[in-house]
Amino acid sequence: MKPTSEILERMKRNSGEHPEGVYTRLYRYLLREDIYMTAYNNLYANNGAGTKGVDDDTADGFSVEYVQQMIEELKTLNYSPKPVRRTYLKKKNGKMRPLGIPSFKDKLVQDAVRQILESIYEPIFSDFSHGFRPDRSCHTALKQASKYFRGTKWFIEGDIKGCFDNIDHTVLLNLLSEKIKDSKFVTLVGKFLKAGYMESWEYHKTYSGTPQGGILSPILANIYLHELDKKVEQLRADFSQPNPKSCSLEYGRIRREILKKRKQYGNLTDDTQKKSLLREIHKLETEMRKLPYKDATGRKIVYVRYADDFLIGVSGSRKDCEKIKQELTAFISEKLKLELSDEKTRITHSSENARFLGYDINVRRNNQTKRTAKGTVQRTLNQSVELLVPFEKIEQFMYQREIVIQAKDGSLIPWQRDAMAGLTDLEVLDTYNSQTRGICNYYSLASNFSKLTYFVYLMEYSCLKTLAKKHKTRISAIKKMYQCGSSWGIPYETKSGKKRMMIIKFSDLKKGVVYQNADIIKHHIHFTNHSSLEDRLRANQCELCGATDVPLEVHHINKVKNLNGKEQWEKAMIARKRKTLIVCKNCHIAIHHS
């Protein structure tokens, strides 16, 4: 029997070659053991693998028997997902975001379903969709906007009200049924959508939306919003109209005049006449570079989407933008049963800043020239897309975390963070470095990236003030205590000897480069051999006591660095540098009672 991974890879190729293809008998792939071994490998390394849902089921205790029991439930159609345990995460604006934590068994089944859905849908998703997709990110969306939005006149900023909470289950299942003719498979997805949630030990039904925190949520949301991508593509095809001429009449007239005079220049022999004609040519070139190359008669639509956040660029009139907005509002309302926010879906002239994925974006009108490598003088910036750091968001970030306070004259003053008083010096520095690195990494595409120098300075001195208050001393004393050359950093011990975590300086960060600190205090899990989890489970040998031909289970922990190495099983896991240990039932019981 072929491994399921090979079948899914073949399915992915077929989907790319035949985008209109229909798929049947997918449910049978959920009755294979190897797909759950892959699912476990995808899940066990996550921090949430040890977090309990509404029951005590976690990554700990996984075994072949566990998988076989789950497959039997699916085979007899007795499998029913449990409600998710609802908790809340605090958002940046102070509001609370609901998060659902599924049972681990449900996570495994969801991941298996996700693998199948990705094989079918990933090859046919729009190239302009970037949210929650392999090898795509906010940066790929922004780079695409920078490339394709060149020369556009208007922006339409799209905002769908409560998109993921309001996805219509009937519409979603109908969309799945168009591509997947397998009622068992589609019904199983419907069960996950209708599973409900538990909050304060009270059960609540779910009538709309994809399960928050669920592994299926991203792919289901993309399947749903793929309809929006297809609608915009249809609008683009209907609306787009290329320029009737390669360049504007006035631009063309001056260019022909320049070519004519250059021919004349080649036929002249008198130096005085040559100099006079050369001055005329330079004057005409200067005049030509002040004119737009093309008329504004051509029309086009460009588009990019990240999850429910999308941006449309329009080369046309404002009336065209209003019409496009109305069509999208009607489509989203009628077809997708969602609502496009009228206040937040703004139409902005491209000379002004629009907000997309935390960046300010505009199209430059800049006639400054630059000589290229070939010696040609060009307006290299004109009509190009500019990505900018919105500094009010950076200030908001620092105010929320009490990194700065405002002086009477409105300037920012770095301040100590009292909430970090209980952390070690190394933890304080690591937190500041992580936050500095995170902001600078995200805004590394901005053309005004260099202006983050001030942000890095404020972060450094806030860190120094926090350490100074912790030690009840001055900033100068902290610098002297941890001085290392022209900078400062905090030493720490590792197995390989002493190391030093240095404060991040702006000179360490480069525009367009994602910077990573080699001294981040994290335990990187790596494997000493290439045996997979499935091979280890089927080896029929306990990795702790050596017993053979006994039922085996997976002992799972969240972090290897938390082990102190006192017990034998801890020493075994530390030696293997793994979060998992394959043990017999007796050893597993003994571990939990140690």
XYZ file of C-alpha atoms in Angstrom:
594
model
C 0.000 0.000 0.000
C 1.372 3.396 -0.998
C 2.065 5.870 1.813
C -0.679 8.482 2.145
C 1.913 11.255 1.673
C 2.618 9.980 -1.865
C -1.105 9.871 -2.672
C -1.588 13.431 -1.400
C 1.411 14.634 -3.419
C -0.063 13.079 -6.549
C -3.426 14.636 -5.717
C -1.717 18.028 -5.428
C -0.134 17.660 -8.878
C -3.459 16.619 -10.416
C -5.215 19.594 -8.817
C -2.674 21.966 -10.358
C -3.025 20.343 -13.805
C -6.844 20.110 -13.658
C -8.169 23.062 -11.592
C -11.800 22.196 -12.349
C -11.410 18.583 -11.238
C -13.770 16.970 -8.718
C -12.629 14.608 -5.924
C -14.439 11.556 -4.543
C -13.779 8.906 -1.879
C -11.529 11.078 0.265
C -12.877 9.749 3.569
C -10.967 6.475 3.105
C -7.654 8.341 3.542
C -8.758 9.231 7.076
C -8.783 5.494 7.874
C -5.008 5.142 7.368
C -2.621 5.053 10.326
C 0.269 6.881 8.634
C -1.706 10.099 8.122
C -2.098 10.384 11.927
C 1.606 9.706 12.470
C 2.289 12.672 10.168
C -0.346 14.704 12.026
C 1.322 13.904 15.362
C 4.716 14.955 13.967
C 3.132 18.237 12.894
C 1.598 18.870 16.321
C 3.757 17.478 19.117
C 6.487 20.153 18.899
C 3.968 22.988 19.410
C 3.699 24.539 22.862
C -0.044 23.847 22.831
C 0.417 20.077 22.407
C 0.377 19.646 26.185
C -2.565 22.029 26.738
C -5.802 20.314 27.726
C -9.105 20.946 25.991
C -12.390 19.978 27.672
C -10.872 16.599 28.582
C -7.457 15.418 29.818
C -6.332 14.265 26.368
C -2.939 15.716 25.250
C 0.022 14.656 23.095
C 1.147 12.562 26.067
C -0.053 8.951 25.767
C -0.184 8.766 21.952
C 0.198 5.207 20.651
C -0.663 2.868 17.760
C -3.642 1.581 19.786
C -4.786 5.190 20.276
C -4.764 5.696 16.484
C -6.508 2.394 15.789
C -9.299 3.260 18.234
C -9.737 6.649 16.564
C -9.851 5.054 13.097
C -12.475 2.558 14.319
C -14.674 5.445 15.478
C -14.301 7.114 12.068
C -14.955 3.859 10.212
C -18.195 3.200 12.081
C -19.191 6.902 11.806
C -19.333 7.127 15.604
C -16.636 9.804 15.799
C -17.943 13.094 17.113
C -15.690 16.110 17.863
C -15.802 17.462 21.406
C -16.600 21.133 22.069
C -13.521 23.340 22.308
C -12.510 24.920 25.605
C -12.822 28.677 25.227
C -10.290 31.025 26.722
C -9.416 34.641 25.942
C -6.275 36.392 24.713
C -5.667 40.077 25.244
C -5.365 42.064 21.993
C -3.077 45.069 21.464
C -6.029 47.450 21.767
C -6.939 46.044 25.191
C -9.922 44.005 23.952
C -10.142 40.253 24.461
C -10.010 37.751 21.586
C -11.740 34.379 22.082
C -9.563 31.321 21.500
C -10.797 27.739 21.326
C -8.594 24.854 22.502
C -9.698 21.520 20.953
C -9.169 18.075 22.421
C -5.907 16.515 21.182
C -7.773 13.725 19.373
C -9.762 16.361 17.487
C -6.509 18.163 16.644
C -5.151 14.983 15.049
C -8.273 14.430 12.924
C -8.358 18.115 11.965
C -4.737 17.980 10.853
C -5.440 14.883 8.746
C -8.394 16.687 7.101
C -6.186 19.759 6.599
C -3.539 17.694 4.780
C -6.171 16.460 2.321
C -7.761 19.880 1.805
C -4.379 21.553 1.225
C -3.497 18.965 -1.427
C -6.690 19.819 -3.299
C -6.969 23.576 -2.840
C -3.419 24.956 -2.514
C -2.634 24.540 -6.246
C -5.821 26.390 -7.278
C -5.745 29.251 -4.776
C -5.098 32.703 -6.218
C -1.499 33.867 -6.436
C -2.702 37.100 -4.799
C -3.794 35.296 -1.603
C -1.138 35.200 1.131
C -2.775 34.539 4.506
C -2.186 31.228 6.337
C -0.528 29.558 3.349
C 2.757 27.616 3.079
C 5.771 29.799 2.212
C 3.656 32.972 2.261
C 3.483 35.787 4.783
C 2.721 39.468 5.289
C 6.058 40.242 3.646
C 5.224 38.286 0.472
C 1.910 40.194 0.255
C 3.669 43.547 0.717
C 6.357 42.696 -1.857
C 3.655 41.740 -4.330
C 1.835 45.038 -3.716
C 5.126 46.893 -4.202
C 5.617 45.167 -7.550
C 2.112 45.202 -9.063
C 0.598 48.421 -7.684
C 3.085 50.595 -9.570
C 1.344 53.497 -11.317
C -2.121 52.916 -9.830
C -4.206 56.007 -9.124
C -6.567 54.864 -6.344
C -6.566 52.421 -3.443
C -9.601 50.585 -2.072
C -8.833 49.345 1.460
C -11.019 46.318 2.201
C -12.319 45.452 5.655
C -14.836 42.652 6.316
C -16.700 42.921 9.621
C -15.892 39.978 11.923
C -15.013 37.761 8.966
C -13.914 34.577 10.758
C -16.692 34.761 13.360
C -19.416 35.178 10.739
C -18.511 32.639 8.056
C -21.777 30.974 7.048
C -21.605 27.205 7.596
C -24.111 26.361 4.853
C -22.263 28.455 2.271
C -18.911 26.937 3.276
C -20.160 23.340 3.105
C -21.796 24.039 -0.283
C -18.482 25.394 -1.576
C -16.723 22.241 -0.346
C -19.382 20.051 -1.971
C -18.739 21.652 -5.375
C -15.199 20.270 -5.351
C -15.509 17.264 -3.034
C -18.197 14.708 -3.879
C -17.833 12.716 -0.672
C -20.689 13.207 1.781
C -18.834 11.492 4.669
C -15.867 13.847 4.343
C -17.988 17.004 4.041
C -20.213 15.875 6.940
C -17.113 15.434 9.131
C -16.044 19.022 8.375
C -19.589 20.119 9.259
C -19.284 18.320 12.617
C -16.185 20.356 13.460
C -17.988 23.579 12.524
C -20.976 22.697 14.735
C -18.999 21.241 17.673
C -19.640 24.291 19.895
C -17.556 25.477 22.831
C -17.403 25.252 26.620
C -17.004 28.416 28.667
C -17.167 28.362 32.471
C -18.394 24.737 32.154
C -21.399 25.861 30.136
C -21.960 24.509 26.608
C -22.637 26.943 23.746
C -23.618 26.037 20.194
C -21.807 27.538 17.191
C -24.051 28.822 14.427
C -21.420 30.547 12.270
C -17.667 31.058 11.941
C -14.710 28.708 11.796
C -13.447 27.331 15.135
C -10.998 29.826 16.708
C -7.726 28.062 17.438
C -8.723 25.095 15.300
C -6.207 23.634 12.856
C -8.851 23.584 10.115
C -9.783 27.264 10.494
C -7.089 28.792 8.205
C -7.673 26.460 5.239
C -11.481 26.711 5.573
C -11.283 30.516 5.696
C -9.124 30.530 2.552
C -11.563 28.221 0.741
C -14.356 30.633 1.671
C -12.478 33.800 0.680
C -11.228 32.180 -2.541
C -14.639 33.164 -3.893
C -13.722 36.806 -3.254
C -10.433 36.290 -5.136
C -12.348 34.870 -8.123
C -14.796 37.795 -8.044
C -11.980 40.374 -8.098
C -10.316 38.460 -10.956
C -13.585 38.664 -12.889
C -13.831 42.410 -12.173
C -10.225 42.834 -13.294
C -10.858 41.041 -16.598
C -13.992 43.118 -17.289
C -12.484 46.437 -16.212
C -8.937 46.327 -17.558
C -8.285 48.248 -20.733
C -4.717 48.840 -21.964
C -3.550 52.253 -23.146
C -4.343 52.755 -26.861
C -0.874 54.218 -27.375
C 2.492 53.265 -25.939
C 3.080 56.832 -24.692
C 1.232 60.178 -24.477
C 1.044 62.474 -27.504
C 3.111 65.249 -25.901
C 5.749 62.835 -24.624
C 5.947 61.203 -28.060
C 6.223 64.543 -29.827
C 9.202 65.662 -27.709
C 10.888 62.255 -28.014
C 10.632 62.395 -31.812
C 12.043 65.926 -31.755
C 15.005 64.707 -29.674
C 15.671 61.831 -32.092
C 15.514 64.254 -35.024
C 18.036 66.628 -33.417
C 20.371 63.755 -32.520
C 20.497 62.772 -36.179
C 21.266 66.383 -37.064
C 24.025 66.407 -34.418
C 25.709 63.458 -36.107
C 25.838 65.250 -39.438
C 27.323 68.507 -38.087
C 31.020 69.323 -38.251
C 31.061 72.810 -36.694
C 31.780 72.654 -32.918
C 29.764 75.807 -32.146
C 26.673 74.427 -33.897
C 27.178 71.070 -32.133
C 27.275 72.734 -28.680
C 24.176 74.799 -29.487
C 22.257 71.722 -30.687
C 23.406 69.706 -27.661
C 21.989 72.406 -25.342
C 18.652 72.182 -27.203
C 18.630 68.384 -26.824
C 19.335 68.626 -23.078
C 16.565 71.215 -22.689
C 14.073 68.954 -24.498
C 15.136 65.946 -22.368
C 14.574 67.945 -19.179
C 11.133 68.985 -20.441
C 10.271 65.404 -21.445
C 11.165 64.050 -18.004
C 8.587 66.375 -16.453
C 5.789 64.800 -18.522
C 3.974 61.528 -17.728
C 5.052 58.727 -20.045
C 1.483 57.456 -20.548
C -1.944 59.074 -20.695
C -4.442 58.282 -17.935
C -6.733 56.613 -20.502
C -5.686 53.040 -19.664
C -7.586 51.176 -16.946
C -6.535 48.320 -14.697
C -7.257 46.637 -11.370
C -4.571 45.058 -9.171
C -5.290 43.166 -5.963
C -3.623 41.513 -2.982
C -5.189 39.771 0.039
C -3.889 38.567 3.378
C -6.644 36.648 5.231
C -9.614 39.061 5.420
C -7.465 42.158 4.831
C -7.266 43.138 1.155
C -6.118 46.067 -0.962
C -7.232 46.905 -4.492
C -5.347 49.309 -6.753
C -7.353 51.000 -9.494
C -6.109 52.942 -12.497
C -9.242 54.839 -13.422
C -11.627 57.416 -11.950
C -13.056 57.696 -8.450
C -16.456 56.768 -9.912
C -14.920 53.499 -11.105
C -13.724 52.864 -7.531
C -17.190 53.575 -6.128
C -18.712 51.139 -8.612
C -16.154 48.419 -7.763
C -16.782 48.948 -4.048
C -20.558 48.639 -4.551
C -20.152 45.434 -6.579
C -17.910 43.886 -3.927
C -20.268 44.954 -1.124
C -23.194 43.286 -2.919
C -21.175 40.125 -3.710
C -19.844 39.718 -0.173
C -23.324 40.255 1.243
C -25.277 38.031 -1.158
C -22.809 35.270 -1.991
C -20.670 35.049 1.169
C -23.263 36.295 3.718
C -20.686 38.694 5.175
C -20.622 42.462 5.559
C -18.087 44.872 4.102
C -17.515 47.690 6.570
C -18.594 50.908 4.829
C -16.583 53.129 7.220
C -13.335 51.138 7.095
C -13.497 50.265 3.387
C -11.986 53.537 2.232
C -11.153 54.894 -1.209
C -7.831 56.735 -1.067
C -5.891 58.553 -3.766
C -2.583 56.774 -4.240
C -0.627 59.986 -3.582
C -1.879 59.695 0.023
C -1.123 56.896 2.458
C -3.375 53.837 2.637
C -2.928 51.356 5.491
C -2.228 47.709 4.630
C -0.855 45.059 7.004
C 0.489 47.690 9.383
C 2.368 49.604 6.653
C 1.515 52.941 5.052
C 1.511 52.511 1.285
C 1.437 55.130 -1.492
C 2.534 55.665 -5.095
C 5.286 58.232 -5.540
C 4.989 61.258 -7.813
C 8.675 62.030 -8.002
C 10.486 63.413 -11.043
C 13.954 63.121 -9.549
C 16.325 61.469 -11.996
C 19.166 59.032 -11.579
C 21.776 57.765 -14.015
C 21.520 53.993 -14.382
C 24.412 51.550 -14.827
C 23.943 51.845 -18.613
C 24.337 55.614 -18.410
C 20.677 56.402 -19.086
C 19.086 59.168 -17.026
C 15.712 57.945 -15.678
C 13.017 58.850 -13.187
C 13.595 55.730 -11.114
C 11.149 56.615 -8.316
C 8.238 58.050 -10.293
C 5.029 55.925 -10.081
C 6.800 53.360 -7.877
C 5.171 52.030 -4.699
C 6.491 53.300 -1.376
C 6.130 51.317 1.854
C 6.459 53.383 5.034
C 6.621 52.751 8.774
C 3.547 54.316 10.466
C 5.351 55.865 13.431
C 2.132 56.484 15.342
C 1.797 52.673 15.623
C 5.356 52.397 16.932
C 4.616 55.100 19.522
C 1.378 53.326 20.476
C 3.354 50.084 20.958
C 5.803 51.845 23.296
C 3.088 53.694 25.257
C 1.106 50.470 25.823
C 4.176 48.744 27.268
C 5.278 51.809 29.258
C 8.579 51.935 27.381
C 8.290 55.726 26.983
C 6.473 58.654 28.532
C 5.672 61.974 26.904
C 7.528 65.129 27.922
C 5.799 68.528 28.210
C 7.119 69.545 24.787
C 5.646 66.362 23.237
C 8.953 64.498 22.859
C 9.391 60.885 23.996
C 11.437 59.970 27.052
C 12.583 56.360 27.647
C 11.163 54.979 30.893
C 11.583 51.970 33.165
C 9.116 49.083 33.054
C 8.068 48.271 36.606
C 6.313 45.067 35.494
C 9.710 43.508 34.681
C 11.166 44.014 38.150
C 10.861 40.307 38.995
C 12.806 39.093 35.944
C 16.506 38.346 35.829
C 18.813 40.781 34.029
C 19.200 38.309 31.172
C 15.418 37.908 30.804
C 14.971 41.698 30.762
C 17.559 42.108 27.997
C 16.186 39.151 26.034
C 12.665 40.654 26.150
C 13.862 44.054 24.912
C 16.007 42.477 22.191
C 13.114 40.275 21.026
C 10.709 43.217 20.806
C 13.258 45.448 19.043
C 14.129 42.684 16.611
C 10.446 41.887 15.976
C 9.502 45.481 15.087
C 12.594 46.027 12.914
C 12.182 42.673 11.152
C 8.570 43.423 10.310
C 9.275 46.914 8.975
C 12.472 45.939 7.143
C 10.713 46.530 3.786
C 9.988 50.197 4.550
C 11.781 52.862 2.521
C 12.114 54.974 5.694
C 13.556 52.033 7.666
C 16.496 54.199 8.790
C 14.124 56.312 10.900
C 13.737 53.348 13.278
C 17.109 54.429 14.702
C 15.263 56.519 17.284
C 13.025 53.568 18.218
C 16.089 51.337 18.811
C 17.661 54.100 20.939
C 14.491 54.427 23.079
C 14.354 50.642 23.566
C 17.991 50.496 24.688
C 17.653 53.280 27.243
C 14.333 51.960 28.533
C 16.149 48.638 29.088
C 18.986 50.420 30.906
C 16.529 52.344 33.104
C 14.661 49.126 33.934
C 17.914 47.415 34.968
C 19.058 50.519 36.872
C 15.829 50.650 38.884
C 16.044 46.899 39.555
C 19.579 47.309 40.969
C 18.779 50.715 42.547
C 21.635 52.389 40.730
C 22.339 54.598 37.701
C 22.405 53.858 33.985
C 26.153 54.571 33.902
C 26.739 51.906 36.565
C 24.771 49.308 34.542
C 26.785 50.146 31.428
C 30.023 49.830 33.365
C 28.907 46.563 34.969
C 28.096 44.926 31.614
C 30.498 46.788 29.324
C 31.911 44.817 26.399
C 34.041 46.891 24.044
C 32.111 49.913 22.798
C 28.737 48.326 23.681
C 27.322 46.289 26.555
C 25.823 42.865 27.097
C 24.972 40.387 29.827
C 27.065 37.195 30.233
C 25.476 33.793 30.849
C 26.614 30.198 31.230
C 25.991 27.396 28.709
C 27.217 23.816 28.470
C 29.800 24.943 25.944
C 31.061 27.760 28.184
C 30.374 31.431 28.800
C 28.470 33.533 26.283
C 27.267 37.112 26.237
C 23.942 38.490 25.029
C 24.595 41.928 23.538
C 22.077 44.760 23.331
C 20.801 45.173 19.772
C 22.107 48.264 18.002
C 20.610 49.761 14.859
C 23.883 49.060 13.056
C 23.149 45.322 13.569
C 19.942 45.637 11.549
C 19.759 46.039 7.793
C 16.906 47.113 5.553
C 15.266 44.163 3.819
C 17.095 41.592 5.982
C 15.380 39.521 8.676
C 17.797 39.657 11.611
C 18.112 36.804 14.078
C 20.112 36.849 17.278
C 22.271 33.765 17.694
C 22.103 34.169 21.471
C 18.327 33.801 21.863
C 17.747 31.649 24.925
C 15.751 28.814 23.420
C 16.219 25.072 23.350
C 16.380 23.974 19.728
C 15.116 20.431 19.348
C 17.053 18.319 16.902
C 17.222 14.611 16.236
C 20.343 12.517 16.541
C 19.119 10.058 13.897
C 16.561 9.950 11.126
C 14.079 7.467 12.660
C 10.536 8.756 12.493
C 8.031 8.594 15.300
C 6.153 5.820 13.481
C 9.334 3.725 13.216
C 10.031 4.235 16.910
C 6.503 3.165 17.876
C 6.662 0.092 15.653
C 10.138 -0.913 16.932
C 8.355 -2.761 19.787
C 10.993 -1.737 22.301
C 10.631 0.567 25.278
C 13.265 3.326 25.065
C 13.491 3.421 28.876
C 13.503 -0.144 30.207
C 14.222 -1.998 26.939
C 11.154 -4.262 27.202
C 10.094 -5.766 23.836
C 6.810 -6.939 22.322
C 4.747 -4.751 24.658
C 2.225 -1.987 23.854
C 4.053 1.342 23.569
C 2.953 4.922 24.234
C 4.484 8.348 23.700
C 5.528 10.289 26.785
C 5.420 13.955 25.802
C 6.701 17.078 27.536
C 6.505 20.738 26.506
C 10.147 21.768 26.999
C 13.320 19.713 27.402
C 15.053 22.635 29.149
C 12.612 22.297 32.091
C 13.946 18.826 32.947
C 16.408 18.756 35.856
C 17.869 15.322 35.054
C 17.208 13.698 38.428
C 15.029 10.808 37.213
C 16.167 8.144 34.758
C 13.500 9.070 32.191
C 14.594 12.719 32.398
C 18.202 11.737 31.732
C 17.039 9.665 28.742
C 15.105 12.590 27.241
C 17.945 15.047 27.840
C 20.416 12.649 26.214
C 18.158 12.241 23.172
C 17.313 15.983 23.097
C 13.707 15.108 22.367
C 10.308 16.113 23.694
C 9.078 12.547 23.202
C 10.052 9.208 24.702
C 8.565 5.888 23.506
C 7.837 3.812 26.612
C 5.813 0.811 27.685
C 2.647 1.312 29.740
C 4.322 0.320 32.992
C 7.125 2.843 32.499
C 4.619 5.505 31.478
C 2.602 5.006 34.656
C 5.818 5.085 36.714
C 6.893 8.358 35.035
C 3.610 10.055 35.926
C 3.847 8.860 39.523
C 7.500 9.871 39.974
